[in-house]
Coordinates of C-alpha atoms and ligand atoms in Angstrom, one line a residue:
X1 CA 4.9 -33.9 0.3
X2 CA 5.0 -30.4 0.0
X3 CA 2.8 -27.8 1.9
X4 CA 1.6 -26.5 -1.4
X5 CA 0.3 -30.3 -3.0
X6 CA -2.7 -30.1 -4.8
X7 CA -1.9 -26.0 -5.4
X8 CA 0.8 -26.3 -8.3
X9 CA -0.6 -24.4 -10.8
X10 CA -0.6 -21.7 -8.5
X11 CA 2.5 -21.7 -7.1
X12 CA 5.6 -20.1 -8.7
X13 CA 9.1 -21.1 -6.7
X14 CA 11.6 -18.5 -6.9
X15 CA 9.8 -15.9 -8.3
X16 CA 11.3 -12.4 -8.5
X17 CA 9.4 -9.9 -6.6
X18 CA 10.9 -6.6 -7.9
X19 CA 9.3 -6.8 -10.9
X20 CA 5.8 -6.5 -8.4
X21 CA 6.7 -3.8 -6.3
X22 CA 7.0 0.4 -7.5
X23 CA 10.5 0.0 -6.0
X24 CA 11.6 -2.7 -8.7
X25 CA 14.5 -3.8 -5.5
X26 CA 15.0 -7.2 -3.9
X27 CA 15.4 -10.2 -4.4
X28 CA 12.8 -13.5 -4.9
X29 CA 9.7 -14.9 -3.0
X30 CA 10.8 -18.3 -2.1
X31 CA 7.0 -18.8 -3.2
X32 CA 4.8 -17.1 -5.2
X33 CA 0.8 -18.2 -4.8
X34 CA -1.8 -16.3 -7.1
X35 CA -5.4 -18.3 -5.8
X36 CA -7.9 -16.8 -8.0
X37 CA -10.5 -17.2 -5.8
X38 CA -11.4 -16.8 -2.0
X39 CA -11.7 -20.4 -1.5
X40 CA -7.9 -21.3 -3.3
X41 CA -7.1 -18.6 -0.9
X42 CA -8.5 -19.2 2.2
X43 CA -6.6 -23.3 1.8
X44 CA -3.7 -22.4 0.4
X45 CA -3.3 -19.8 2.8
X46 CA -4.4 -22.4 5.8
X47 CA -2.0 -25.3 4.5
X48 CA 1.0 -22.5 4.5
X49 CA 0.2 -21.7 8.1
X50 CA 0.0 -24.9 9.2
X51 CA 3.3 -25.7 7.9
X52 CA 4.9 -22.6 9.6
X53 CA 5.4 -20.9 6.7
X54 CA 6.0 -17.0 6.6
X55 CA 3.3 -15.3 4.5
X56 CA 2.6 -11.7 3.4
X57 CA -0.3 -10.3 1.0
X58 CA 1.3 -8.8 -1.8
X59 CA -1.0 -5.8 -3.6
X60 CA 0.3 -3.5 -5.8
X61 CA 3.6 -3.6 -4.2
X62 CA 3.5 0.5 -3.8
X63 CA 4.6 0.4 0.0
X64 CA 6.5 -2.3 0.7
X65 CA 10.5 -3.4 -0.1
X66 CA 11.9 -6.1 -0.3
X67 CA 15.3 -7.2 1.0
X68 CA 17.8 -8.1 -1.1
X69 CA 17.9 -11.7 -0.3
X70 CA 14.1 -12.0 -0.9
X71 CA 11.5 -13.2 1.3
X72 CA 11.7 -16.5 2.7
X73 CA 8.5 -17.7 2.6
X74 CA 4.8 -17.3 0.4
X75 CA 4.0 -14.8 -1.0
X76 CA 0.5 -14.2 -1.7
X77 CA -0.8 -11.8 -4.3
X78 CA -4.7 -11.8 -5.3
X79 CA -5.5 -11.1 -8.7
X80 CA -8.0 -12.2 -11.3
X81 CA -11.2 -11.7 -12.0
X82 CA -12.6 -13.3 -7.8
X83 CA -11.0 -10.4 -6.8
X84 CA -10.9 -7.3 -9.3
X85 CA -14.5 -6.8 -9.7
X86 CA -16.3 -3.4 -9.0
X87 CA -20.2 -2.9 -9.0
X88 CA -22.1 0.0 -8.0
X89 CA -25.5 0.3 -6.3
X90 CA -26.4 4.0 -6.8
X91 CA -24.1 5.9 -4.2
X92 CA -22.2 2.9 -2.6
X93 CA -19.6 0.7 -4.9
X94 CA -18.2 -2.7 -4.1
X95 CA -14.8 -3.1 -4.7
X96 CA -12.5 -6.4 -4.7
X97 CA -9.0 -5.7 -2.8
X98 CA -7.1 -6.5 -6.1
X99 CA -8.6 -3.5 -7.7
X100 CA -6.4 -1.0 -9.0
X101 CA -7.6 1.9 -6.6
X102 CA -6.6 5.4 -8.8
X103 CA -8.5 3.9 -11.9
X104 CA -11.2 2.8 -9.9
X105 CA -11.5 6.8 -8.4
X106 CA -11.5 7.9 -12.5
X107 CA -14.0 5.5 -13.4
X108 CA -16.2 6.9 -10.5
X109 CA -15.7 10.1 -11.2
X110 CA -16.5 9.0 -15.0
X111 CA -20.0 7.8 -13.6
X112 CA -20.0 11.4 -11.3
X113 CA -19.9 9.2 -8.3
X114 CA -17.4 12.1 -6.7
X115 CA -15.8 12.4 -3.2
X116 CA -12.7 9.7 -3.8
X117 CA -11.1 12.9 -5.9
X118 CA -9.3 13.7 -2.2
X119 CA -7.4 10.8 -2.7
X120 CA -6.0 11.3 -6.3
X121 CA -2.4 10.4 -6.6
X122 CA -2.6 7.5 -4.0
X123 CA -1.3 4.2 -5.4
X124 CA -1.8 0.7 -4.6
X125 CA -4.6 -2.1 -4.7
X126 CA -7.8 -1.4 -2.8
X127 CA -6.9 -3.7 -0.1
X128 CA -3.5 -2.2 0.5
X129 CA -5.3 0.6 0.8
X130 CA -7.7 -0.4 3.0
X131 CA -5.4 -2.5 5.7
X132 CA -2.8 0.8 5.7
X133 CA -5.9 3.1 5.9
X134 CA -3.9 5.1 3.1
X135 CA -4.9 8.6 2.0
X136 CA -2.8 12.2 1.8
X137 CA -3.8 16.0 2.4
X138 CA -7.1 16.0 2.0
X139 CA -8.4 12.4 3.7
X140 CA -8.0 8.6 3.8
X141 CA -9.8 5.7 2.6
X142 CA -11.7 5.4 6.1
X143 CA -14.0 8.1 5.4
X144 CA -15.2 6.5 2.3
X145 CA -15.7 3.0 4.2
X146 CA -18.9 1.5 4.8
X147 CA -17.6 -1.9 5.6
X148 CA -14.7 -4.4 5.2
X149 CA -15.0 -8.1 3.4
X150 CA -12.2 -10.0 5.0
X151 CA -11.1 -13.2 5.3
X152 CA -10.3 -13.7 9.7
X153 CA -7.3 -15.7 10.5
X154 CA -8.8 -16.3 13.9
X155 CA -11.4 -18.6 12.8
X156 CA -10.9 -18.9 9.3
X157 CA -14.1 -17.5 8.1
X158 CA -15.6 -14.5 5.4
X159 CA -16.5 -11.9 7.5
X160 CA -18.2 -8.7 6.9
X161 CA -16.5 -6.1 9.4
X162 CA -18.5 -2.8 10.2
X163 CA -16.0 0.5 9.4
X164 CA -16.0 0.8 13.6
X165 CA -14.6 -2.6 13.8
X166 CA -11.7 -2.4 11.2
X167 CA -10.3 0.2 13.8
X168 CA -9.1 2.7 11.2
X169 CA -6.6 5.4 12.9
X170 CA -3.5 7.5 11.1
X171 CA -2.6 4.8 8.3
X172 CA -3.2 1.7 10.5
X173 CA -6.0 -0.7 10.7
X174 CA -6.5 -3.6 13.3
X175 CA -6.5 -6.3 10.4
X176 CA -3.1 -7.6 10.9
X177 CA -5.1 -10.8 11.4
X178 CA -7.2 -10.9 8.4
X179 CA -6.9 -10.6 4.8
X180 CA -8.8 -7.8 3.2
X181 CA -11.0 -9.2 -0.1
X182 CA -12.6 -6.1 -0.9
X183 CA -14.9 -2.9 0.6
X184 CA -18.2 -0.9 0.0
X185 CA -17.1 2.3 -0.9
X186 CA -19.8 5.5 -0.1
X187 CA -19.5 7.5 -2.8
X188 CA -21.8 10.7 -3.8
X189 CA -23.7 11.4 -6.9
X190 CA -22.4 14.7 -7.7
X191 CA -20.9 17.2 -10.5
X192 CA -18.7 15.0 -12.4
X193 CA -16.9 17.9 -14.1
X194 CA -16.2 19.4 -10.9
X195 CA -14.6 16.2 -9.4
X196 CA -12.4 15.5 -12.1
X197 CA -11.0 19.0 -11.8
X198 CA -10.3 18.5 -8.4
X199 CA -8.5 15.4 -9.2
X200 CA -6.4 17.6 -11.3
X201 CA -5.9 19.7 -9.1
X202 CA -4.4 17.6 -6.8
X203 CA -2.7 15.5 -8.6
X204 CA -0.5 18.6 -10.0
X205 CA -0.2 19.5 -6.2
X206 CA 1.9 16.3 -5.8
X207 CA 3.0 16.2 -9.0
X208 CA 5.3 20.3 -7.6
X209 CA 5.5 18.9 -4.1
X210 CA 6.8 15.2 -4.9
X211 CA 9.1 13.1 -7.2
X212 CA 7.5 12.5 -10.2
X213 CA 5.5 8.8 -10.5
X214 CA 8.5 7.5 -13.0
X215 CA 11.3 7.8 -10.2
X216 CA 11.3 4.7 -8.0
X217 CA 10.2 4.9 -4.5
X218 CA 7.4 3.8 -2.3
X219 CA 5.8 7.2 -1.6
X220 CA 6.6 8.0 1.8
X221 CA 9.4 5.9 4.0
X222 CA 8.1 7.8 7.5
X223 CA 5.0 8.3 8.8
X224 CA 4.4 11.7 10.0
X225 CA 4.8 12.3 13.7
X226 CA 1.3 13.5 15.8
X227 CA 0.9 17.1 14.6
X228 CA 4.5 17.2 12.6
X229 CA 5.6 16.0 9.4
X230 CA 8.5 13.8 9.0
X231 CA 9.6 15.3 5.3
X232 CA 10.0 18.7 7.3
X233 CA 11.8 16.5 10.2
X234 CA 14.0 15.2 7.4
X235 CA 14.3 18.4 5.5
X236 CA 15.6 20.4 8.8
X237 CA 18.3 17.6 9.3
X238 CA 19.6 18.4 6.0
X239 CA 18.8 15.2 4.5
X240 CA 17.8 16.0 1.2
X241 CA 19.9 15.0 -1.5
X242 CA 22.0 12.5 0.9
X243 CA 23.1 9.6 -1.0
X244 CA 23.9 5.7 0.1
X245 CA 24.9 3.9 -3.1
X246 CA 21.8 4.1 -5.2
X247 CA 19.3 5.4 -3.2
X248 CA 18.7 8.8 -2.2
X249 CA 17.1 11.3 -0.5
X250 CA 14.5 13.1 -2.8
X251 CA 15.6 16.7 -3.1
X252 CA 11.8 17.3 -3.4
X253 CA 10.4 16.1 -0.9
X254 CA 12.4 14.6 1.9
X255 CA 10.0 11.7 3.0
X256 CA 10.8 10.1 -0.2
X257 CA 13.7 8.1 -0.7
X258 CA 14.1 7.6 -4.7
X259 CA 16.5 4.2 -6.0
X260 CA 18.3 5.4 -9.1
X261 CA 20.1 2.8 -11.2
X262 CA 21.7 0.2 -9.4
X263 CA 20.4 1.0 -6.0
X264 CA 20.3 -2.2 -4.2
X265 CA 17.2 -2.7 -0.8
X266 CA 20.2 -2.4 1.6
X267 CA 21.4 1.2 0.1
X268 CA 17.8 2.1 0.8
X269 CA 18.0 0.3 4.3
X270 CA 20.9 2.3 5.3
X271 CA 20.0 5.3 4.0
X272 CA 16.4 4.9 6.0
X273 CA 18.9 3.9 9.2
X274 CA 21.1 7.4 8.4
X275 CA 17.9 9.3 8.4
X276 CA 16.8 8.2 11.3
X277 CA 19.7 8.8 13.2
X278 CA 20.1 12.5 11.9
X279 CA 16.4 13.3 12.9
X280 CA 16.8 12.1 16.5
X281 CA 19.9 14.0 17.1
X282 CA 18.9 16.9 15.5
X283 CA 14.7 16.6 17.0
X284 CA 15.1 14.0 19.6
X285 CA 12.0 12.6 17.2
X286 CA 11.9 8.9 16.8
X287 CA 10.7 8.6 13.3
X288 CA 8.3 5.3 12.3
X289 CA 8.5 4.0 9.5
X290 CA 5.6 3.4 6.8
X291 CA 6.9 1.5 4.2
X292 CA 7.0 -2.9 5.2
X293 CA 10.2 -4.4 4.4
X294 CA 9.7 -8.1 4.1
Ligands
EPU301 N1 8.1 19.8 4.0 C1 9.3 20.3 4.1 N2 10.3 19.6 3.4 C2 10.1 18.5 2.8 C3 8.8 17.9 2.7 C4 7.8 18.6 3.3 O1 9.6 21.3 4.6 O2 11.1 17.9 2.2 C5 7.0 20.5 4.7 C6 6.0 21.1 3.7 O3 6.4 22.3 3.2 C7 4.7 21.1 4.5 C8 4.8 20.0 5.4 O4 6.2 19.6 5.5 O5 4.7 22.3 5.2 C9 4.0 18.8 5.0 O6 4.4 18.3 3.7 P1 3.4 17.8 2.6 O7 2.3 18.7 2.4 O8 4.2 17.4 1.4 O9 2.7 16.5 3.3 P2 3.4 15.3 4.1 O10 2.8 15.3 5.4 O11 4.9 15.3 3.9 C10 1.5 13.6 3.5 C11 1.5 12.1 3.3 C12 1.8 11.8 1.8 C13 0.8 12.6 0.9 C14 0.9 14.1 1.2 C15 0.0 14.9 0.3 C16 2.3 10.9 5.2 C17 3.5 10.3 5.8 N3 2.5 11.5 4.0 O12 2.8 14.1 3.2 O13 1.6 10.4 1.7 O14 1.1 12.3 -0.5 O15 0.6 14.3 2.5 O16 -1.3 14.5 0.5 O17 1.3 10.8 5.8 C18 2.6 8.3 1.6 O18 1.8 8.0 2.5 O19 3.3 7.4 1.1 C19 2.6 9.6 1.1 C20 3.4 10.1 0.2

């Protein structure tokens, strides 16, 4: 019997992940499971663990790469309507972790609900965004958090977590045993006009500072050292514009590393390996990286 009896129509095997992720690299998922609902979830999820099965949450796939070989193990990606929904009472929205998060900022902003504006340009699900604590310039999603839905691995319930006790700090959360299913959002009513040209605004910022949304990457590879920034790191080391196979150091920006045609996950791997090097012996900085690779 397998671990995933009774969860077939669910369950893809062999399922190629690069089609899921901004990257578009790597191979399959030995398993993909889709449970459209907390419940399909919280079983499937509990028969995989019990069978010692390696498991990851797939969102929007705009931070994570995937080795060549594929992942070994279930893949789990929420979608469907128990977890894309989005309701609003007055200031505060509820929002389901499969929800695409920059259309869910325009359709706020379309409702002048403003303040997400400061996070224009960020990709991903809501609950990526959420368990990475994601955000740019101008803020992250914590400030916005009133509380977390999640589903704890410790005792296998649907909990409600207050923002202190999600433990949001520089793009890390303490939910690496829990699975987010959505978030109330504060928002503010305000001057919708004004929101949206802030969004503009900075979405042209990135648009000069940063490879353009068609190139393949997964935003930034490093996360930026306490008061430094890795792209300058990179950029002092002369990394822009090196090149390992396919991948290559974004002459932009030098926290992105863009996968042109062909590019395979271990010309990205090796190029992320190079860079790392290079910055140590040039800053005796140890860089971290932000991107998963599964
Ligand atoms: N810089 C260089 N060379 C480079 C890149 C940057 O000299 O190649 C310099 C810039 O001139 C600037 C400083 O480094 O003085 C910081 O650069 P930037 O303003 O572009 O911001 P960042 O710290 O590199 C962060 C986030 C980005 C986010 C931007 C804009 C991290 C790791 N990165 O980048 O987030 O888009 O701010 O809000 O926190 C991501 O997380 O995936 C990501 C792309």
């Amino acid at each position: 019997m397998s671990w995933y009896n009774g969860f077939e129509p669910i369950v893809r095997t062999n399922a190629p992940l690069s089609e899921l992720t901004w990257y578009r690299l790597g191979g399959p998922a030995r398993w993909l499971v889709q449970p459209r609902d907390e419940v399909e979830l919280a079983t499937a999820l509990n028969h995989c663990r019990d069978a010692g099965i390696s498991w990851r949450i797939l969102g929007r796939g705009a931070n994570v790469l995937v080795r060549d070989a594929g992942f070994d193990g279930a893949i789990f990606r929420l979608a469907g309507p128990g977890f894309d929904q989005v309701s609003y009472n007055r200031e505060v929205a509820t929002v389901g972790a499969a929800v695409d998060f920059p259309r869910f900022i325009r359709d706020s902003l379309e409702r002048a609900l403003v303040g997400l504006e400061v996070l224009a340009g960020v990709p991903g699900s809501l609950g990526g965004i959420v368990r990475m604590n994601a955000g740019g310039r101008y803020g992250e999603i914590r400030q916005f958090v009133k509380d977390v839905k999640v589903l704890d691995l410790t005792c296998g319930e649907v909990l409600t977590l207050s923002q202190d006790q999600v433990g949001f700090s520089y793009r890390h959360t303490n939910l690496d045993n829990a699975v987010v299913l959505g978030a109330r959002l504060q928002l503010q009513s305000g001057d919708k006009a004004a929101g949206l040209a802030r969004h503009k605004e900075i979405w042209t910022e990135k648009h000069e500072n940063q490879p353009p949304l068609s190139v393949r990457s997964a935003g930034c590879i490093f996360k930026n050292p306490a008061q430094n920034s890795a792209g300058r790191l990179l950029d002092q080391a002369g990394l822009k514009g090196a090149r390992i196979g396919g991948a290559e150091i974004s002459t932009k920006h030098a926290n992105f590393i863009v996968a042109h045609q062909g590019a395979s996950t271990q010309n990205v791997l090796d190029l992320i390996a190079l860079a790392k090097d290079r910055v140590w012996n040039h800053s005796g900085i140890n860089l971290e990286m932000e991107v998963e690779v599964w």
